[in-house]
Each structure stands twice: as C-alpha cells, then as structure tokens.
C-alpha cells in the first residue's frame, strides 16, 4: 500500500517544480486507484508480515522513484533515454557495489542454474532496460503524473496473471479492486 503513494508523490513533486497543476480530476483519479490497490491488498488470500523498517525503506524507495521521475523529465528533454538509463544504472551500480560485493562474496554462483541466469538476463533486459527506455521516451511527451498513474495497474495485472498462469481464483475483491484501479487510472489519465 505504501507503493501506491508513488504517483501521488510524483504529482506533488511535479507541481512543486511547476511542471504540472494539481487538478481535481487528477486527485480523484489517484484516490480511486489507491482504493483499488487497497481492495487488492485486503484479499483473504494475501498474508502480511510487514515491519515498520521495511515500510520506511519502501517509502524512501517511492520517494526516490518519484524524484527520479520528476527530475528525470527535465533531463530527458536534454538527453535521450539510453543516456539517462546508462547514467542511472552506472550510478546505482557504483552506489550499491559495497552491498553487492558483500553479499556476492558469500553467494554460491556455481549453484545457480541456467534457468536462473536466463531469468536474470531477462529481468535485466526487458523489465529494466527496455521498459525504462520506453518510460523515459514517454516522459518526454507526457506529464510525469500521468505516467506514474499507470503504476497502479501493476498489482491488478500481477493478480490477473496469477489467475491465468498460476491457477489462483477470481475473487470479489479482485473484481472490485481491478475496476477501481482501471477507473482511477483512466480518470487520472484524462485530466
């Protein structure tokens, strides 16, 4: 549920930078979509073992991504998506290298199967590199809050794919939550 605050943070930061105006339609759309995410999260099939520290880290990650989106919008007007992604990933790699080296020293790389390495390669290329290239290309044409509002579709699509691919069951909360998410995103996107 903390992750659902990201599009709100994007809208507030973007408005503070003078890039966008906060309109009643945007606020209503974000609110409806957040309600949909709440419905998806209260599904009886879900269990929660959250911690305050974990929630704080997620909140900081959301704030970082919101900042990345809003400040990235002005950067994409000067540089293409590939350049922005290259610097973002290189900078992140440098910042995370101490943690990576620490955990890497204790990890059994030989125990990773070919399927594991293939999944890692897939995650690096498609959801990371390719999707962020598309994200920044879209960001150069569309307001940041409209793009961020699309993130509300993630829990809905993940749940829908779980039904189709994993055999999970369709529930009332999924239907209500999904309809609210889609309605909220459409409302926010049309503002």
JSON list of C-alpha atoms in Angstrom, two decimals:
[
{"chain": "A", "resi": 1, "resn": "UNK", "atom": "CA", "xyz": [0.00, 0.00, 0.00]},
{"chain": "A", "resi": 2, "resn": "UNK", "atom": "CA", "xyz": [2.96, 2.33, 0.61]},
{"chain": "A", "resi": 3, "resn": "UNK", "atom": "CA", "xyz": [3.99, 1.83, -3.02]},
{"chain": "A", "resi": 4, "resn": "UNK", "atom": "CA", "xyz": [0.60, 3.22, -4.05]},
{"chain": "A", "resi": 5, "resn": "UNK", "atom": "CA", "xyz": [1.78, 6.61, -2.76]},
{"chain": "A", "resi": 6, "resn": "UNK", "atom": "CA", "xyz": [4.35, 6.92, -5.57]},
{"chain": "A", "resi": 7, "resn": "UNK", "atom": "CA", "xyz": [2.07, 8.55, -8.18]},
{"chain": "A", "resi": 8, "resn": "UNK", "atom": "CA", "xyz": [0.83, 10.97, -5.50]},
{"chain": "A", "resi": 9, "resn": "UNK", "atom": "CA", "xyz": [4.44, 11.87, -4.69]},
{"chain": "A", "resi": 10, "resn": "UNK", "atom": "CA", "xyz": [5.15, 12.34, -8.40]},
{"chain": "A", "resi": 11, "resn": "UNK", "atom": "CA", "xyz": [2.17, 14.69, -8.76]},
{"chain": "A", "resi": 12, "resn": "UNK", "atom": "CA", "xyz": [3.17, 16.72, -5.67]},
{"chain": "A", "resi": 13, "resn": "UNK", "atom": "CA", "xyz": [6.85, 16.98, -6.72]},
{"chain": "A", "resi": 14, "resn": "UNK", "atom": "CA", "xyz": [5.90, 17.80, -10.29]},
{"chain": "A", "resi": 15, "resn": "UNK", "atom": "CA", "xyz": [3.52, 20.53, -9.10]},
{"chain": "A", "resi": 16, "resn": "UNK", "atom": "CA", "xyz": [6.21, 21.91, -6.76]},
{"chain": "A", "resi": 17, "resn": "UNK", "atom": "CA", "xyz": [8.58, 22.13, -9.75]},
{"chain": "A", "resi": 18, "resn": "UNK", "atom": "CA", "xyz": [5.94, 23.98, -11.76]},
{"chain": "A", "resi": 19, "resn": "UNK", "atom": "CA", "xyz": [5.67, 21.18, -14.34]},
{"chain": "A", "resi": 20, "resn": "UNK", "atom": "CA", "xyz": [2.03, 20.33, -13.64]},
{"chain": "A", "resi": 21, "resn": "UNK", "atom": "CA", "xyz": [-1.07, 21.61, -11.95]},
{"chain": "A", "resi": 22, "resn": "UNK", "atom": "CA", "xyz": [-2.91, 19.62, -9.33]},
{"chain": "A", "resi": 23, "resn": "UNK", "atom": "CA", "xyz": [-6.44, 19.26, -10.66]},
{"chain": "A", "resi": 24, "resn": "UNK", "atom": "CA", "xyz": [-9.49, 17.76, -9.03]},
{"chain": "A", "resi": 25, "resn": "UNK", "atom": "CA", "xyz": [-9.64, 15.06, -11.75]},
{"chain": "A", "resi": 26, "resn": "UNK", "atom": "CA", "xyz": [-6.04, 14.01, -11.07]},
{"chain": "A", "resi": 27, "resn": "UNK", "atom": "CA", "xyz": [-6.63, 13.87, -7.32]},
{"chain": "A", "resi": 28, "resn": "UNK", "atom": "CA", "xyz": [-9.89, 11.95, -7.79]},
{"chain": "A", "resi": 29, "resn": "UNK", "atom": "CA", "xyz": [-8.26, 9.51, -10.20]},
{"chain": "A", "resi": 30, "resn": "UNK", "atom": "CA", "xyz": [-5.33, 8.86, -7.86]},
{"chain": "A", "resi": 31, "resn": "UNK", "atom": "CA", "xyz": [-7.70, 8.42, -4.90]},
{"chain": "A", "resi": 32, "resn": "UNK", "atom": "CA", "xyz": [-9.92, 5.94, -6.77]},
{"chain": "A", "resi": 33, "resn": "UNK", "atom": "CA", "xyz": [-6.86, 3.99, -7.95]},
{"chain": "A", "resi": 34, "resn": "UNK", "atom": "CA", "xyz": [-5.45, 3.88, -4.40]},
{"chain": "A", "resi": 35, "resn": "UNK", "atom": "CA", "xyz": [-8.81, 2.48, -3.21]},
{"chain": "A", "resi": 36, "resn": "UNK", "atom": "CA", "xyz": [-8.49, -0.21, -5.88]},
{"chain": "A", "resi": 37, "resn": "UNK", "atom": "CA", "xyz": [-4.99, -1.09, -4.67]},
{"chain": "A", "resi": 38, "resn": "UNK", "atom": "CA", "xyz": [-6.34, -1.30, -1.10]},
{"chain": "A", "resi": 39, "resn": "UNK", "atom": "CA", "xyz": [-9.05, -3.72, -2.25]},
{"chain": "A", "resi": 40, "resn": "UNK", "atom": "CA", "xyz": [-6.43, -5.85, -4.00]},
{"chain": "A", "resi": 41, "resn": "UNK", "atom": "CA", "xyz": [-4.28, -5.90, -0.86]},
{"chain": "A", "resi": 42, "resn": "UNK", "atom": "CA", "xyz": [-7.08, -6.92, 1.53]},
{"chain": "A", "resi": 43, "resn": "UNK", "atom": "CA", "xyz": [-7.78, -10.08, -0.41]},
{"chain": "A", "resi": 44, "resn": "UNK", "atom": "CA", "xyz": [-8.19, -13.01, 2.01]},
{"chain": "A", "resi": 45, "resn": "UNK", "atom": "CA", "xyz": [-5.53, -14.95, 0.09]},
{"chain": "A", "resi": 46, "resn": "UNK", "atom": "CA", "xyz": [-2.85, -12.40, 0.98]},
{"chain": "A", "resi": 47, "resn": "UNK", "atom": "CA", "xyz": [-0.86, -12.53, 4.18]},
{"chain": "A", "resi": 48, "resn": "UNK", "atom": "CA", "xyz": [1.05, -9.63, 5.64]},
{"chain": "A", "resi": 49, "resn": "UNK", "atom": "CA", "xyz": [4.22, -9.78, 7.66]},
{"chain": "A", "resi": 50, "resn": "UNK", "atom": "CA", "xyz": [5.33, -6.21, 7.25]},
{"chain": "A", "resi": 51, "resn": "UNK", "atom": "CA", "xyz": [7.68, -4.32, 9.51]},
{"chain": "A", "resi": 52, "resn": "UNK", "atom": "CA", "xyz": [8.00, -0.63, 10.24]},
{"chain": "A", "resi": 53, "resn": "UNK", "atom": "CA", "xyz": [11.60, -0.60, 9.00]},
{"chain": "A", "resi": 54, "resn": "UNK", "atom": "CA", "xyz": [10.54, -2.33, 5.78]},
{"chain": "A", "resi": 55, "resn": "UNK", "atom": "CA", "xyz": [7.72, 0.16, 5.30]},
{"chain": "A", "resi": 56, "resn": "UNK", "atom": "CA", "xyz": [10.15, 3.06, 5.83]},
{"chain": "A", "resi": 57, "resn": "UNK", "atom": "CA", "xyz": [12.52, 1.62, 3.22]},
{"chain": "A", "resi": 58, "resn": "UNK", "atom": "CA", "xyz": [9.64, 1.21, 0.75]},
{"chain": "A", "resi": 59, "resn": "UNK", "atom": "CA", "xyz": [8.52, 4.79, 1.43]},
{"chain": "A", "resi": 60, "resn": "UNK", "atom": "CA", "xyz": [12.08, 6.02, 0.77]},
{"chain": "A", "resi": 61, "resn": "UNK", "atom": "CA", "xyz": [12.20, 3.95, -2.42]},
{"chain": "A", "resi": 62, "resn": "UNK", "atom": "CA", "xyz": [8.91, 5.51, -3.56]},
{"chain": "A", "resi": 63, "resn": "UNK", "atom": "CA", "xyz": [10.24, 8.99, -2.84]},
{"chain": "A", "resi": 64, "resn": "UNK", "atom": "CA", "xyz": [13.44, 8.19, -4.74]},
{"chain": "A", "resi": 65, "resn": "UNK", "atom": "CA", "xyz": [11.49, 6.90, -7.73]},
{"chain": "A", "resi": 66, "resn": "UNK", "atom": "CA", "xyz": [9.13, 9.91, -7.66]},
{"chain": "A", "resi": 67, "resn": "UNK", "atom": "CA", "xyz": [12.17, 12.22, -7.61]},
{"chain": "A", "resi": 68, "resn": "UNK", "atom": "CA", "xyz": [13.78, 10.18, -10.37]},
{"chain": "A", "resi": 69, "resn": "UNK", "atom": "CA", "xyz": [10.64, 10.59, -12.47]},
{"chain": "A", "resi": 70, "resn": "UNK", "atom": "CA", "xyz": [10.07, 14.31, -11.89]},
{"chain": "A", "resi": 71, "resn": "UNK", "atom": "CA", "xyz": [13.69, 15.42, -12.20]},
{"chain": "A", "resi": 72, "resn": "UNK", "atom": "CA", "xyz": [14.23, 12.92, -15.00]},
{"chain": "A", "resi": 73, "resn": "UNK", "atom": "CA", "xyz": [11.57, 14.69, -17.05]},
{"chain": "A", "resi": 74, "resn": "UNK", "atom": "CA", "xyz": [13.75, 17.78, -17.41]},
{"chain": "A", "resi": 75, "resn": "UNK", "atom": "CA", "xyz": [16.84, 15.65, -18.08]},
{"chain": "A", "resi": 76, "resn": "UNK", "atom": "CA", "xyz": [15.12, 13.70, -20.88]},
{"chain": "A", "resi": 77, "resn": "UNK", "atom": "CA", "xyz": [14.49, 16.95, -22.70]},
{"chain": "A", "resi": 78, "resn": "UNK", "atom": "CA", "xyz": [18.29, 17.32, -22.98]},
{"chain": "A", "resi": 79, "resn": "UNK", "atom": "CA", "xyz": [19.42, 13.69, -23.34]},
{"chain": "A", "resi": 80, "resn": "UNK", "atom": "CA", "xyz": [17.89, 10.58, -24.85]},
{"chain": "A", "resi": 81, "resn": "UNK", "atom": "CA", "xyz": [16.55, 7.67, -22.78]},
{"chain": "A", "resi": 82, "resn": "UNK", "atom": "CA", "xyz": [19.60, 5.48, -23.40]},
{"chain": "A", "resi": 83, "resn": "UNK", "atom": "CA", "xyz": [21.95, 8.11, -21.97]},
{"chain": "A", "resi": 84, "resn": "UNK", "atom": "CA", "xyz": [19.72, 8.72, -18.95]},
{"chain": "A", "resi": 85, "resn": "UNK", "atom": "CA", "xyz": [19.41, 4.97, -18.30]},
{"chain": "A", "resi": 86, "resn": "UNK", "atom": "CA", "xyz": [23.15, 4.45, -18.70]},
{"chain": "A", "resi": 87, "resn": "UNK", "atom": "CA", "xyz": [24.00, 7.07, -16.10]},
{"chain": "A", "resi": 88, "resn": "UNK", "atom": "CA", "xyz": [21.18, 5.90, -13.77]},
{"chain": "A", "resi": 89, "resn": "UNK", "atom": "CA", "xyz": [22.29, 2.27, -13.88]},
{"chain": "A", "resi": 90, "resn": "UNK", "atom": "CA", "xyz": [26.01, 3.10, -13.67]},
{"chain": "A", "resi": 91, "resn": "UNK", "atom": "CA", "xyz": [25.42, 5.43, -10.72]},
{"chain": "A", "resi": 92, "resn": "UNK", "atom": "CA", "xyz": [23.24, 2.87, -8.98]},
{"chain": "A", "resi": 93, "resn": "UNK", "atom": "CA", "xyz": [25.84, 0.19, -9.63]},
{"chain": "A", "resi": 94, "resn": "UNK", "atom": "CA", "xyz": [28.57, 2.30, -8.04]},
{"chain": "A", "resi": 95, "resn": "UNK", "atom": "CA", "xyz": [26.40, 3.15, -5.01]},
{"chain": "A", "resi": 96, "resn": "UNK", "atom": "CA", "xyz": [25.32, -0.45, -4.49]},
{"chain": "A", "resi": 97, "resn": "UNK", "atom": "CA", "xyz": [28.72, -2.04, -5.16]},
{"chain": "A", "resi": 98, "resn": "UNK", "atom": "CA", "xyz": [29.70, -2.35, -1.46]},
{"chain": "A", "resi": 99, "resn": "UNK", "atom": "CA", "xyz": [26.47, -4.23, -0.70]},
{"chain": "A", "resi": 100, "resn": "UNK", "atom": "CA", "xyz": [26.77, -6.30, -3.88]},
{"chain": "A", "resi": 101, "resn": "UNK", "atom": "CA", "xyz": [30.37, -7.24, -3.13]},
{"chain": "A", "resi": 102, "resn": "UNK", "atom": "CA", "xyz": [29.49, -8.11, 0.48]},
{"chain": "A", "resi": 103, "resn": "UNK", "atom": "CA", "xyz": [26.64, -10.43, -0.49]},
{"chain": "A", "resi": 104, "resn": "UNK", "atom": "CA", "xyz": [28.45, -11.69, -3.60]},
{"chain": "A", "resi": 105, "resn": "UNK", "atom": "CA", "xyz": [31.39, -12.90, -1.53]},
{"chain": "A", "resi": 106, "resn": "UNK", "atom": "CA", "xyz": [29.04, -15.19, 0.39]},
{"chain": "A", "resi": 107, "resn": "UNK", "atom": "CA", "xyz": [26.96, -16.36, -2.57]},
{"chain": "A", "resi": 108, "resn": "UNK", "atom": "CA", "xyz": [27.40, -19.68, -4.40]},
{"chain": "A", "resi": 109, "resn": "UNK", "atom": "CA", "xyz": [27.30, -18.57, -8.06]},
{"chain": "A", "resi": 110, "resn": "UNK", "atom": "CA", "xyz": [28.00, -22.12, -9.24]},
{"chain": "A", "resi": 111, "resn": "UNK", "atom": "CA", "xyz": [24.72, -23.22, -7.65]},
{"chain": "A", "resi": 112, "resn": "UNK", "atom": "CA", "xyz": [22.67, -21.00, -9.97]},
{"chain": "A", "resi": 113, "resn": "UNK", "atom": "CA", "xyz": [21.05, -23.00, -12.76]},
{"chain": "A", "resi": 114, "resn": "UNK", "atom": "CA", "xyz": [20.92, -21.94, -16.41]},
{"chain": "A", "resi": 115, "resn": "UNK", "atom": "CA", "xyz": [17.26, -21.08, -15.84]},
{"chain": "A", "resi": 116, "resn": "UNK", "atom": "CA", "xyz": [18.30, -18.74, -13.03]},
{"chain": "A", "resi": 117, "resn": "UNK", "atom": "CA", "xyz": [20.88, -16.98, -15.22]},
{"chain": "A", "resi": 118, "resn": "UNK", "atom": "CA", "xyz": [18.35, -16.76, -18.07]},
{"chain": "A", "resi": 119, "resn": "UNK", "atom": "CA", "xyz": [15.78, -15.21, -15.72]},
{"chain": "A", "resi": 120, "resn": "UNK", "atom": "CA", "xyz": [18.41, -12.70, -14.53]},
{"chain": "A", "resi": 121, "resn": "UNK", "atom": "CA", "xyz": [19.25, -11.77, -18.13]},
{"chain": "A", "resi": 122, "resn": "UNK", "atom": "CA", "xyz": [15.57, -11.43, -18.97]},
{"chain": "A", "resi": 123, "resn": "UNK", "atom": "CA", "xyz": [14.99, -9.17, -15.92]},
{"chain": "A", "resi": 124, "resn": "UNK", "atom": "CA", "xyz": [17.98, -7.01, -16.87]},
{"chain": "A", "resi": 125, "resn": "UNK", "atom": "CA", "xyz": [16.98, -6.54, -20.49]},
{"chain": "A", "resi": 126, "resn": "UNK", "atom": "CA", "xyz": [13.20, -6.38, -20.63]},
{"chain": "A", "resi": 127, "resn": "UNK", "atom": "CA", "xyz": [11.61, -5.06, -17.40]},
{"chain": "A", "resi": 128, "resn": "UNK", "atom": "CA", "xyz": [14.66, -2.95, -16.60]},
{"chain": "A", "resi": 129, "resn": "UNK", "atom": "CA", "xyz": [16.47, -1.60, -19.64]},
{"chain": "A", "resi": 130, "resn": "UNK", "atom": "CA", "xyz": [13.76, -1.78, -22.30]},
{"chain": "A", "resi": 131, "resn": "UNK", "atom": "CA", "xyz": [10.89, -0.65, -20.08]},
{"chain": "A", "resi": 132, "resn": "UNK", "atom": "CA", "xyz": [12.83, 2.31, -18.71]},
{"chain": "A", "resi": 133, "resn": "UNK", "atom": "CA", "xyz": [13.78, 3.32, -22.24]},
{"chain": "A", "resi": 134, "resn": "UNK", "atom": "CA", "xyz": [10.07, 3.36, -23.09]},
{"chain": "A", "resi": 135, "resn": "UNK", "atom": "CA", "xyz": [9.32, 5.10, -19.77]},
{"chain": "A", "resi": 136, "resn": "UNK", "atom": "CA", "xyz": [11.71, 7.95, -20.48]},
{"chain": "A", "resi": 137, "resn": "UNK", "atom": "CA", "xyz": [10.63, 8.26, -24.08]},
{"chain": "A", "resi": 138, "resn": "UNK", "atom": "CA", "xyz": [7.02, 8.62, -22.89]},
{"chain": "A", "resi": 139, "resn": "UNK", "atom": "CA", "xyz": [8.13, 11.02, -20.15]},
{"chain": "A", "resi": 140, "resn": "UNK", "atom": "CA", "xyz": [9.46, 13.40, -22.77]},
{"chain": "A", "resi": 141, "resn": "UNK", "atom": "CA", "xyz": [5.91, 13.76, -24.19]},
{"chain": "A", "resi": 142, "resn": "UNK", "atom": "CA", "xyz": [3.52, 13.09, -21.31]},
{"chain": "A", "resi": 143, "resn": "UNK", "atom": "CA", "xyz": [3.24, 14.71, -17.83]},
{"chain": "A", "resi": 144, "resn": "UNK", "atom": "CA", "xyz": [5.00, 12.73, -15.11]},
{"chain": "A", "resi": 145, "resn": "UNK", "atom": "CA", "xyz": [1.86, 12.23, -13.02]},
{"chain": "A", "resi": 146, "resn": "UNK", "atom": "CA", "xyz": [0.03, 10.61, -15.95]},
{"chain": "A", "resi": 147, "resn": "UNK", "atom": "CA", "xyz": [2.83, 8.12, -16.49]},
{"chain": "A", "resi": 148, "resn": "UNK", "atom": "CA", "xyz": [3.17, 7.42, -12.76]},
{"chain": "A", "resi": 149, "resn": "UNK", "atom": "CA", "xyz": [-0.58, 6.73, -12.51]},
{"chain": "A", "resi": 150, "resn": "UNK", "atom": "CA", "xyz": [-0.08, 3.73, -14.79]},
{"chain": "A", "resi": 151, "resn": "UNK", "atom": "CA", "xyz": [1.86, 2.05, -11.97]},
{"chain": "A", "resi": 152, "resn": "UNK", "atom": "CA", "xyz": [-1.50, 1.40, -10.31]},
{"chain": "A", "resi": 153, "resn": "UNK", "atom": "CA", "xyz": [-2.10, -1.21, -12.98]},
{"chain": "A", "resi": 154, "resn": "UNK", "atom": "CA", "xyz": [0.80, -3.36, -11.68]},
{"chain": "A", "resi": 155, "resn": "UNK", "atom": "CA", "xyz": [-0.98, -5.05, -8.74]},
{"chain": "A", "resi": 156, "resn": "UNK", "atom": "CA", "xyz": [-4.09, -5.58, -10.84]},
{"chain": "A", "resi": 157, "resn": "UNK", "atom": "CA", "xyz": [-2.12, -7.10, -13.74]},
{"chain": "A", "resi": 158, "resn": "UNK", "atom": "CA", "xyz": [0.01, -9.21, -11.38]},
{"chain": "A", "resi": 159, "resn": "UNK", "atom": "CA", "xyz": [-3.13, -10.63, -9.78]},
{"chain": "A", "resi": 160, "resn": "UNK", "atom": "CA", "xyz": [-4.74, -11.22, -13.16]},
{"chain": "A", "resi": 161, "resn": "UNK", "atom": "CA", "xyz": [-1.62, -13.03, -14.40]},
{"chain": "A", "resi": 162, "resn": "UNK", "atom": "CA", "xyz": [-1.60, -15.11, -11.20]},
{"chain": "A", "resi": 163, "resn": "UNK", "atom": "CA", "xyz": [-5.11, -16.27, -12.07]},
{"chain": "A", "resi": 164, "resn": "UNK", "atom": "CA", "xyz": [-4.19, -17.07, -15.67]},
{"chain": "A", "resi": 165, "resn": "UNK", "atom": "CA", "xyz": [-0.73, -18.58, -15.11]},
{"chain": "A", "resi": 166, "resn": "UNK", "atom": "CA", "xyz": [-0.79, -19.90, -11.55]},
{"chain": "A", "resi": 167, "resn": "UNK", "atom": "CA", "xyz": [-4.39, -21.01, -11.24]},
{"chain": "A", "resi": 168, "resn": "UNK", "atom": "CA", "xyz": [-5.32, -18.59, -8.46]},
{"chain": "A", "resi": 169, "resn": "UNK", "atom": "CA", "xyz": [-9.02, -17.93, -8.02]},
{"chain": "A", "resi": 170, "resn": "UNK", "atom": "CA", "xyz": [-11.04, -14.91, -9.10]},
{"chain": "A", "resi": 171, "resn": "UNK", "atom": "CA", "xyz": [-12.42, -13.14, -6.03]},
{"chain": "A", "resi": 172, "resn": "UNK", "atom": "CA", "xyz": [-14.84, -10.32, -5.40]},
{"chain": "A", "resi": 173, "resn": "UNK", "atom": "CA", "xyz": [-12.02, -8.16, -4.04]},
{"chain": "A", "resi": 174, "resn": "UNK", "atom": "CA", "xyz": [-10.07, -8.71, -7.27]},
{"chain": "A", "resi": 175, "resn": "UNK", "atom": "CA", "xyz": [-13.02, -7.62, -9.39]},
{"chain": "A", "resi": 176, "resn": "UNK", "atom": "CA", "xyz": [-13.81, -4.57, -7.24]},
{"chain": "A", "resi": 177, "resn": "UNK", "atom": "CA", "xyz": [-10.14, -3.63, -6.85]},
{"chain": "A", "resi": 178, "resn": "UNK", "atom": "CA", "xyz": [-9.43, -4.11, -10.54]},
{"chain": "A", "resi": 179, "resn": "UNK", "atom": "CA", "xyz": [-12.38, -1.98, -11.60]},
{"chain": "A", "resi": 180, "resn": "UNK", "atom": "CA", "xyz": [-11.38, 0.77, -9.17]},
{"chain": "A", "resi": 181, "resn": "UNK", "atom": "CA", "xyz": [-7.76, 0.72, -10.36]},
{"chain": "A", "resi": 182, "resn": "UNK", "atom": "CA", "xyz": [-8.73, 0.89, -14.02]},
{"chain": "A", "resi": 183, "resn": "UNK", "atom": "CA", "xyz": [-11.32, 3.62, -13.37]},
{"chain": "A", "resi": 184, "resn": "UNK", "atom": "CA", "xyz": [-8.84, 5.66, -11.32]},
{"chain": "A", "resi": 185, "resn": "UNK", "atom": "CA", "xyz": [-6.09, 5.35, -13.91]},
{"chain": "A", "resi": 186, "resn": "UNK", "atom": "CA", "xyz": [-8.46, 6.34, -16.72]},
{"chain": "A", "resi": 187, "resn": "UNK", "atom": "CA", "xyz": [-9.71, 9.31, -14.71]},
{"chain": "A", "resi": 188, "resn": "UNK", "atom": "CA", "xyz": [-6.17, 10.47, -13.89]},
{"chain": "A", "resi": 189, "resn": "UNK", "atom": "CA", "xyz": [-5.03, 9.92, -17.48]},
{"chain": "A", "resi": 190, "resn": "UNK", "atom": "CA", "xyz": [-7.86, 12.01, -18.93]},
{"chain": "A", "resi": 191, "resn": "UNK", "atom": "CA", "xyz": [-7.14, 15.04, -16.74]}
]
